XYZ file of C-alpha atoms in Angstrom:
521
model
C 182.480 163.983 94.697
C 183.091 160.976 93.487
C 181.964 157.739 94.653
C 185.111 156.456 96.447
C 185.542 159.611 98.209
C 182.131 159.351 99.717
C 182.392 156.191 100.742
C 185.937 156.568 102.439
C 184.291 159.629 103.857
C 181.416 157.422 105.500
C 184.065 155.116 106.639
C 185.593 157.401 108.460
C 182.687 158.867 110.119
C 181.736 158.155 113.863
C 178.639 156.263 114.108
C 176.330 157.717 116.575
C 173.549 156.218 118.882
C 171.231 158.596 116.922
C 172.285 156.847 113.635
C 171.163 153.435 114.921
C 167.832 155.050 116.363
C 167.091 156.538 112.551
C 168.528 153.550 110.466
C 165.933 151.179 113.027
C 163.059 153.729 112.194
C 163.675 153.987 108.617
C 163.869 150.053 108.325
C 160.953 150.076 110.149
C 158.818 152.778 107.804
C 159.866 150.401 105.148
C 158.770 146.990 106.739
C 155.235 148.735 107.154
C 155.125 150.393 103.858
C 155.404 146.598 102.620
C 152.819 145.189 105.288
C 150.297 147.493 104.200
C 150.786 146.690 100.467
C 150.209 143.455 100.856
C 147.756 144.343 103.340
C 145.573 146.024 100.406
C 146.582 143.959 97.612
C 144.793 140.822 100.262
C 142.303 143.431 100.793
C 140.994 144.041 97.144
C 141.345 140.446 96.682
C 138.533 139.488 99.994
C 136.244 142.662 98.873
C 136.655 141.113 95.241
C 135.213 137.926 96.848
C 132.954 139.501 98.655
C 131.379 141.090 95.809
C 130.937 138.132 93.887
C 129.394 136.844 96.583
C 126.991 139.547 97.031
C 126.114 139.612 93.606
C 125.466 135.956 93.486
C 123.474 136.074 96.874
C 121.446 138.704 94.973
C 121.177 136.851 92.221
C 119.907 133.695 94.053
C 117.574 135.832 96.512
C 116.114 137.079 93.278
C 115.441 134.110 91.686
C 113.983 132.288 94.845
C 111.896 135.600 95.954
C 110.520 135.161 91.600
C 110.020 131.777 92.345
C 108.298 132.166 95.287
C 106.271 134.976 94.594
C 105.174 134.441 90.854
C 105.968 131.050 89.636
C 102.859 128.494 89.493
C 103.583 126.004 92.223
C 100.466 124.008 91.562
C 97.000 125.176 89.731
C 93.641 124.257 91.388
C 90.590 124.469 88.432
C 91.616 127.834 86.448
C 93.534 129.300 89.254
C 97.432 129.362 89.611
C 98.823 128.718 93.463
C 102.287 130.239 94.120
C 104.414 128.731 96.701
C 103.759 131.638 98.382
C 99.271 131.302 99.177
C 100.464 127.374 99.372
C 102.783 128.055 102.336
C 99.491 130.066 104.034
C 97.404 127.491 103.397
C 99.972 124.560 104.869
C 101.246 126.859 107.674
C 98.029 127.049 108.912
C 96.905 123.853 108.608
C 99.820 122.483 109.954
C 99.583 125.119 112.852
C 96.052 124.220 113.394
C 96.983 120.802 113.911
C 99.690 121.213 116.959
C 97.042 123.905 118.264
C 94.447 120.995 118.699
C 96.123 118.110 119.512
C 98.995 120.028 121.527
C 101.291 116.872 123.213
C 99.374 114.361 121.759
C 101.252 114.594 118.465
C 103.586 112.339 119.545
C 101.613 110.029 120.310
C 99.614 109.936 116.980
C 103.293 109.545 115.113
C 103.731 113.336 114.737
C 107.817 114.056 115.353
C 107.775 117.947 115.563
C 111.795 118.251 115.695
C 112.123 116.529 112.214
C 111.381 117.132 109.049
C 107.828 115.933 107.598
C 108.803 114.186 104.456
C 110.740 111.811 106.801
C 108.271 110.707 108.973
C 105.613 108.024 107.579
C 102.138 108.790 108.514
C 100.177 106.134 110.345
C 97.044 106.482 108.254
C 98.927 105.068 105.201
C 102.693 103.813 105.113
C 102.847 104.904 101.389
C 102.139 108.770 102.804
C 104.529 110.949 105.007
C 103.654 113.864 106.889
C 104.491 116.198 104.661
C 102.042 114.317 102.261
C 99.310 114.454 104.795
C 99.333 118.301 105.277
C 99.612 118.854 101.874
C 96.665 117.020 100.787
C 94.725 118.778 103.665
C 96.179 122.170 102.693
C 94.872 121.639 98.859
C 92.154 120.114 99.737
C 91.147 123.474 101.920
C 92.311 125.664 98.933
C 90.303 123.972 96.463
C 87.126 124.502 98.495
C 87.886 128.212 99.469
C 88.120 128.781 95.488
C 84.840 126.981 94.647
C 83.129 128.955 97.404
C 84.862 132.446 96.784
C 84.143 131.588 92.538
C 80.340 130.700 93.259
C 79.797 133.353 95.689
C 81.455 136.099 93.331
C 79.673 134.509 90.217
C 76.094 134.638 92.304
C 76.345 138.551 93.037
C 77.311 137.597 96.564
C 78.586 141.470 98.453
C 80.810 141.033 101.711
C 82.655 143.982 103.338
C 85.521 142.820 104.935
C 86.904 145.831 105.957
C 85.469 145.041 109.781
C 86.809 141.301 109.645
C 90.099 142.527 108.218
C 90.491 145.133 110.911
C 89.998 142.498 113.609
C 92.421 139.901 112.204
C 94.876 142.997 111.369
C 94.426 143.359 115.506
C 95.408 140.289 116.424
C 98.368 140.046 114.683
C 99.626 142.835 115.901
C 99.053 141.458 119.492
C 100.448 138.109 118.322
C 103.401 139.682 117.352
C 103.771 141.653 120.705
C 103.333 138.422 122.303
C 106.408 136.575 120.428
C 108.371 139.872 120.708
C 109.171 140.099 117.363
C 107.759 143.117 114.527
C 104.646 142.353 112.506
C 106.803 142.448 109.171
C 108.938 139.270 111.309
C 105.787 137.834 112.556
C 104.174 137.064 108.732
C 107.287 135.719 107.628
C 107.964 133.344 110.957
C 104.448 132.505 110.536
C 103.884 132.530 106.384
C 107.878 131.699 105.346
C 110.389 133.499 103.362
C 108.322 136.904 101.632
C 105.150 136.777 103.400
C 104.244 140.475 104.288
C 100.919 141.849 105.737
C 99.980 143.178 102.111
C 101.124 139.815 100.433
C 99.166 137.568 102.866
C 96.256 140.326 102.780
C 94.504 138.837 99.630
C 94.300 135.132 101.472
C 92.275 136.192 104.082
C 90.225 138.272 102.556
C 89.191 135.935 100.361
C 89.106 133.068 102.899
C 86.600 135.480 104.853
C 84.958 135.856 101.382
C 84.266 132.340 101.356
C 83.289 131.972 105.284
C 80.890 134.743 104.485
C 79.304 132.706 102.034
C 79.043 129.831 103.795
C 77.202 131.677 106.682
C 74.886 132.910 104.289
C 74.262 129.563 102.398
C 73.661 128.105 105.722
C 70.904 130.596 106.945
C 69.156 130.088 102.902
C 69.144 126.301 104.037
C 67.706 126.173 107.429
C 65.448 123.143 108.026
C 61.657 123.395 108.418
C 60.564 122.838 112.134
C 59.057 119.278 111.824
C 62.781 118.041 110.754
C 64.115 119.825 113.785
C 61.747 118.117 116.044
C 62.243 114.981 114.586
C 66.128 115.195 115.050
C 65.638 116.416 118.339
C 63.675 113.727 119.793
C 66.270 111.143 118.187
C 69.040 112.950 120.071
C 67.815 114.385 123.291
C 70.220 113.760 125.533
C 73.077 115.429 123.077
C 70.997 118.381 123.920
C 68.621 118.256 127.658
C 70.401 118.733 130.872
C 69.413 117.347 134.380
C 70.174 118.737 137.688
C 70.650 116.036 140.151
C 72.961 115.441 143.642
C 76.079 113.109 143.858
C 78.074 111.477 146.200
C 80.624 108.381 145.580
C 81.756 105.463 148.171
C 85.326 104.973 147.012
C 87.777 101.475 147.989
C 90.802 103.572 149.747
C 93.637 101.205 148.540
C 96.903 100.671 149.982
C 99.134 102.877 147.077
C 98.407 106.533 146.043
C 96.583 106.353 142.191
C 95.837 108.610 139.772
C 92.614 107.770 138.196
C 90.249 109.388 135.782
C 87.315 110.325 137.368
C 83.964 109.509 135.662
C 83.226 112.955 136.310
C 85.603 114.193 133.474
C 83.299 115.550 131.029
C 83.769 114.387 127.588
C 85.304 117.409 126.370
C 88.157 117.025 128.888
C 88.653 113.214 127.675
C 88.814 114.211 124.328
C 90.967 117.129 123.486
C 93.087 114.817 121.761
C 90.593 114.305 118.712
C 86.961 115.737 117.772
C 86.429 112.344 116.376
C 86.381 110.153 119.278
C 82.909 108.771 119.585
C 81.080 107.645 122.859
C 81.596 104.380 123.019
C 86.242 104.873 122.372
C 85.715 107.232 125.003
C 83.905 104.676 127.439
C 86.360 102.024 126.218
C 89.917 104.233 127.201
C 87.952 105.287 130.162
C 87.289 101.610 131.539
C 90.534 100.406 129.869
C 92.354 103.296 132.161
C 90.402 102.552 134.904
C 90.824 98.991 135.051
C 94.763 99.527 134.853
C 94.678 101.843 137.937
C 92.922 98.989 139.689
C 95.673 96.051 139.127
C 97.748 98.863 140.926
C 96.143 99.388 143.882
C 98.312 96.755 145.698
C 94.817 94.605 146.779
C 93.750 91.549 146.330
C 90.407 90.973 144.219
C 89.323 89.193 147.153
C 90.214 92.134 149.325
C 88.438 94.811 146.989
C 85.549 92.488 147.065
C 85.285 92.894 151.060
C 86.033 96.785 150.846
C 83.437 96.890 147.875
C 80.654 94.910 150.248
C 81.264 97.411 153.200
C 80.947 100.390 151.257
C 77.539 98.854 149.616
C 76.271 98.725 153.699
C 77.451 102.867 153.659
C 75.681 103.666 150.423
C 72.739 101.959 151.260
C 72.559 103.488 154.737
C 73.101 106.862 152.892
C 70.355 106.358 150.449
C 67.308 105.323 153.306
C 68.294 108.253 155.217
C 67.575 110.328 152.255
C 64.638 108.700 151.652
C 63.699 109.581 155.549
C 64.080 113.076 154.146
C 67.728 113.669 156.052
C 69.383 116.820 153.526
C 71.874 115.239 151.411
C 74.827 117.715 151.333
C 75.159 117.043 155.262
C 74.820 113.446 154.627
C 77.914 114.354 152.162
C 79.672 116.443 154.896
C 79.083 113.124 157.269
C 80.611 110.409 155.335
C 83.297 112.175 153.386
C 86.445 110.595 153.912
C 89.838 112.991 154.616
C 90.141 113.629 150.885
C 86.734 114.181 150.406
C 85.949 116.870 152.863
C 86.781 119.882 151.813
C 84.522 119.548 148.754
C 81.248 119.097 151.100
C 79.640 121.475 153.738
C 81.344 124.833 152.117
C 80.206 127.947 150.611
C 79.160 125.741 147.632
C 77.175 123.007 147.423
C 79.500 120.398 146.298
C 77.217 117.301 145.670
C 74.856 119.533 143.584
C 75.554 119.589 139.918
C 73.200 122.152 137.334
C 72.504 121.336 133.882
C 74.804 118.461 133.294
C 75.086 116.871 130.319
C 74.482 113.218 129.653
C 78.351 112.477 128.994
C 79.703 115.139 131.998
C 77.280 112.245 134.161
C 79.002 109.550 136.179
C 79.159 106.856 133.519
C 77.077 104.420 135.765
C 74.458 107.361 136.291
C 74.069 108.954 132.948
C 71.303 106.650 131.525
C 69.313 106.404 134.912
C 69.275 110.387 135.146
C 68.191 110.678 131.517
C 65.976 108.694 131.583
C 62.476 109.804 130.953
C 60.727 107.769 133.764
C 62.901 110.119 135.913
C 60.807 111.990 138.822
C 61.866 114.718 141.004
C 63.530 112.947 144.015
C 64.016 109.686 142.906
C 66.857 108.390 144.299
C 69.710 105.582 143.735
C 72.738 103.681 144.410
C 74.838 102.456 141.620
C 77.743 100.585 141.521
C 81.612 100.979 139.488
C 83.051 98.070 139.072
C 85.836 99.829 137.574
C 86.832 102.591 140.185
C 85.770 100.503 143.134
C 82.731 102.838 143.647
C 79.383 103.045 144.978
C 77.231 106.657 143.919
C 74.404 107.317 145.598
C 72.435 109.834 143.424
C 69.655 112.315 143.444
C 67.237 113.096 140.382
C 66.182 116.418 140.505
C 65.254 118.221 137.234
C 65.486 117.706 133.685
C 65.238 120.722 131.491
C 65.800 121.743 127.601
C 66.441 125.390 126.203
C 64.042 124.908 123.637
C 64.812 128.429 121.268
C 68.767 127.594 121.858
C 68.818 123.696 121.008
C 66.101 124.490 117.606
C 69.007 126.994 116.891
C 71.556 124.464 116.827
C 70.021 121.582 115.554
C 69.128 124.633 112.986
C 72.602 125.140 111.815
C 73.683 121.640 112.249
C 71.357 120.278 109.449
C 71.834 123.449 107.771
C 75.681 122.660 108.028
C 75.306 119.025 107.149
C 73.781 120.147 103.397
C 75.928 122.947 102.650
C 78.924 121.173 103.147
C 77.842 118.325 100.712
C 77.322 121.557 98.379
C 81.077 122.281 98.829
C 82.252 118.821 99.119
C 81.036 118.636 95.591
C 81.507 122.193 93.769
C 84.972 121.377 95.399
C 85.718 118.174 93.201
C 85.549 120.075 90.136
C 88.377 122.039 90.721
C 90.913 119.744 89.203
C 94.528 119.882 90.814
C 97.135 119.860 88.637
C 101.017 119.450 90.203
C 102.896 122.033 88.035
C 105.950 121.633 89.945
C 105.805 118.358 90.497
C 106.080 118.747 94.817
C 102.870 116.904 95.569
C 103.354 113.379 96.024
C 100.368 112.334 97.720
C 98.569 112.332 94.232
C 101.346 110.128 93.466
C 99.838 107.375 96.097
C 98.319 104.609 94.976
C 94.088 104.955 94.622
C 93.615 102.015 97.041
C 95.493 103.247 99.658
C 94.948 106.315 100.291
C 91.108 105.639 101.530
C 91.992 106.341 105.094
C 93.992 109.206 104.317
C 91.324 110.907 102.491
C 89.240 111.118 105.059
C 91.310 112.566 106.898
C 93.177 114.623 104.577
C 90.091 116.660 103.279
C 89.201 117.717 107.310
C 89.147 121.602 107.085
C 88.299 124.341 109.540
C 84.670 124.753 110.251
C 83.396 128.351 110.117
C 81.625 130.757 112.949
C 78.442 129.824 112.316
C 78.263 126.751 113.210
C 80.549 126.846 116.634
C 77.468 127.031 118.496
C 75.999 123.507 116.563
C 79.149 121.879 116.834
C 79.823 123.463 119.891
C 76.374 121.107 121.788
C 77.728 118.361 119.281
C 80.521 117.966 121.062
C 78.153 117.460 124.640
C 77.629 114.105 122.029
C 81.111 113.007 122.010
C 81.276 113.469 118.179
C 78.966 111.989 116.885
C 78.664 111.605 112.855
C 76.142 114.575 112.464
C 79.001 116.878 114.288
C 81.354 115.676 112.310
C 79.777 115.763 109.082
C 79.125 119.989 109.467
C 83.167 120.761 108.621
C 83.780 122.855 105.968
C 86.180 123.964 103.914
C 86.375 128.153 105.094
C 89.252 129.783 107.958
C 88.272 132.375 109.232
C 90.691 135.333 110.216
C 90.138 134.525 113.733
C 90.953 130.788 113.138
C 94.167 132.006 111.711
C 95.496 133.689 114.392
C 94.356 131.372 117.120
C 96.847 128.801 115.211
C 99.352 131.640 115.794
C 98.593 131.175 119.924
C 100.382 128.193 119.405
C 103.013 128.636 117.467
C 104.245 131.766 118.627
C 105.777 131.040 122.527
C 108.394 131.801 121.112
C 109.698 133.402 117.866
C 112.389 129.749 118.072
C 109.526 127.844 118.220
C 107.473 129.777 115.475
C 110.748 129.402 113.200
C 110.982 125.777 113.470
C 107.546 125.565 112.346
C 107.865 127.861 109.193
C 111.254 126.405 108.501
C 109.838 122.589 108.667
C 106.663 124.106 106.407
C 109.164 125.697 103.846
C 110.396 122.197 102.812
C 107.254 120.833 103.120
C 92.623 124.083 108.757
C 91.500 121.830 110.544
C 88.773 121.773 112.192
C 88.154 123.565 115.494
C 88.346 121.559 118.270
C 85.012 120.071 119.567
């Protein structure tokens, strides 16, 4: 048929509705056919993409897991670091830190939300953060080797199969505790390729070192004349009396919130181990005498209220004397806010084996001191709180086989960490990668810093020294026993801290990536 036959022939057929209904669908089919060409042609072109994207990402994930894994970040003596045992070492340390000084970072300069190399440290404005925790973190490194080197080199054995299954223990429950998996735990806690069996070799060799140090200290105990003669220089770091309190106080015309001289020194010094007697009697007086210009009285009228609470004490004080018992005296003249601490199932004026700086500040000397006799009794006056304590001397006693122990350890402490200190200086750090900058500082002034900077986490056996040390209020000799060795324990007490919350633990790792301590007295 030919062509203008067929098409007359079309002309002069009838359209039907059922012609428009297939002509629409087969216009249709075609529209589609076209949509999903392009469709796959756009399609080949994203998954093309998307591959060269996933082989870069592999690529770069391969490079930085080399880098971080195998590459020499710094060297200390003959031994390489990786970036990978440096981020254990500053993770801790840095996690040690906010463990002990919890919200009083701030207030030492410390800016948690921000990075570390952008915040100047206050010890030395040519040092940031990030300096300061990495000269701590090498500093702890370098001793760890020369202890785990000399102990190895002197035959030293250590199983730390036991230690290992404790610390393997508590990170589990760590983990638990932030709700994340142990694999996620190490690397919120370690950074970007920390595993259990990567991180493994760190601790053991950290408890290698503690190890050592516990048995250097019991090869170095002092001979029982030097304990003696440290313990009668420093007896009231380590007697106790028993005695019976009770405090006069101005009532003043505004609610205040003052620090009682009852705090024990512990308590006013969580924010440092280093705080010595003498800052802590300072803030104490310096807080005391604010809470006094807000009392809303007069000197003049504090004077008057001071002069009738004098006649009280006093009157207190000769009834004891008359032999009267002094917790009913207590029940007698406690004031509203005072009564509920008197006349109960305890005897609240009665304290047990205090220790010289858990005393009343005004009574501490007068109840250590050795003219002291059973029953002597006193009134003293605060100047500061607007107080009059009448006191009771009752006892003073020593545990003779516990305090020889930790004088023991504490001199013992003292000499082997001038060992370290020293073996430790011969381990020459070298900054391969050139991401240390505090050895960039200049010499003269960085002398603050290195005091500072070379703190590191004291081991187990000497808790218990450092432990009655603290009952000093740090003095030097407490101070002086740090050493350089973390023990597993240590490590995951850090963890406490920094695992609330798997956000919070992330902020930390993320803040170390770019970028221990001594246990709290």
């Amino acid at each position: 048929m030919s062509k203008e036959k067929q098409t007359e022939e079309q002309s002069d057929k009838v359209v039907t509705r059922y012609d428009r209904r297939m002509e629409k669908r087969k216009k249709e089919e075609e529209k589609e056919r076209k949509s999903w060409k392009r469709f796959k042609i756009v399609s080949i072109i994203i998954l093309a993409a998307v591959a060269v994207s996933i082989v870069f990402s592999i690529g770069t994930s391969f490079y930085n897991r080399y880098t971080v894994l195998n590459q020499t970040y710094f060297q200390v003596g003959d031994h390489d670091i990786t970036r990978l045992e440096y981020n254990y070492y500053f993770n801790n340390v840095y996690n040690n830190f906010i463990s002990m000084y919890g919200s009083y970072v701030s207030m030492m300069g410390l800016d948690t939300t921000m990075d570390l190399d952008e915040q100047t440290y206050p010890g030395n404005e040519n040092m940031t953060w990030k300096d300061y925790f990495d000269q701590s973190a090498v500093a702890q490194i370098q001793q760890v080797k020369a202890m785990a080197d000399e102990a190895r080199e002197n035959g030293f054995e250590y199983d730390s199969s036991e230690d290992m299954a404790s610390y393997e223990t508590e990170i589990a429950a760590q983990a638990e505790s932030a709700s994340v998996t142990e694999s996620d735990f190490y690397t919120l806690m370690y950074g970007d390729y920390a595993t259990q069996s990567r991180i493994e070799p760190f601790v053991e060799e950290n408890l290698l070192a503690t190890a050592y140090y516990d048995h250097l200290v019991e090869e170095n105990q002092p001979a029982d004349d030097e304990i003696a003669a440290y313990y009668e220089e420093n007896k009231n770091a380590y007697d106790t009396v028993t005695y019976r309190s009770f405090y006069f106080e101005v009532e003043t015309d505004t609610e205040e919130e003052t620090t009682s001289e009852e705090t024990t020194a512990a308590e006013e010094t969580t924010a440092s181990e280093e705080t010595t007697a003498e800052e802590i009697t300072a803030a104490e007086q310096e807080t005391e005498t604010t809470s006094e210009e807000e009392t809303g009285m007069t000197d003049e009228e504090i004077a008057a209220a001071m002069d009738e609470l004098k006649v009280q004490a006093d009157e207190m004080a000769a009834r004891l004397e008359a032999g009267e018992d002094f917790e009913d005296l207590c029940v007698e003249y406690a004031t509203e806010d005072q009564k509920e601490n008197y006349g109960g199932e305890e005897d609240g004026s009665l304290t047990e084996e205090g220790s010289y700086y858990g005393a009343p500040t005004v009574a501490a000397d007068w109840l250590f001191d050795e003219s002291r006799q059973e029953g002597d009794i006193t009134v003293l006056e605060s100047e500061s709180l607007n107080r009059y304590y009448v006191v009771q001397f009752i006892s003073r006693q020593n545990d003779e086989e516990a305090t020889n122990e930790s004088i023991g350890n504490l001199l013992a402490s003292q000499t082997v960490s001038e060992h370290v200190t020293e073996i430790a200086q011969e381990y020459t750090v070298t900054d391969v990668a050139g991401e240390l900058h505090y050895l960039t500082v200049p010499e003269e002034s960085t002398e603050a810093a290195e005091t500072e900077g070379t703190e590191t986490t004291a081991t187990e056996s000497t808790e218990a020294a450092e432990t009655e040390a603290s009952d000093t209020a740090g003095t030097t000799e407490a101070a002086e026993t740090e050493t350089v060795t973390e023990t597993a324990a240590e490590t995951t007490e850090a963890a406490d801290e920094t695992t609330e919350t798997a956000a919070e633990t992330e902020e930390t790792t993320s803040a170390s990536e770019e970028t221990t301590a001594v246990d709290a007295q």
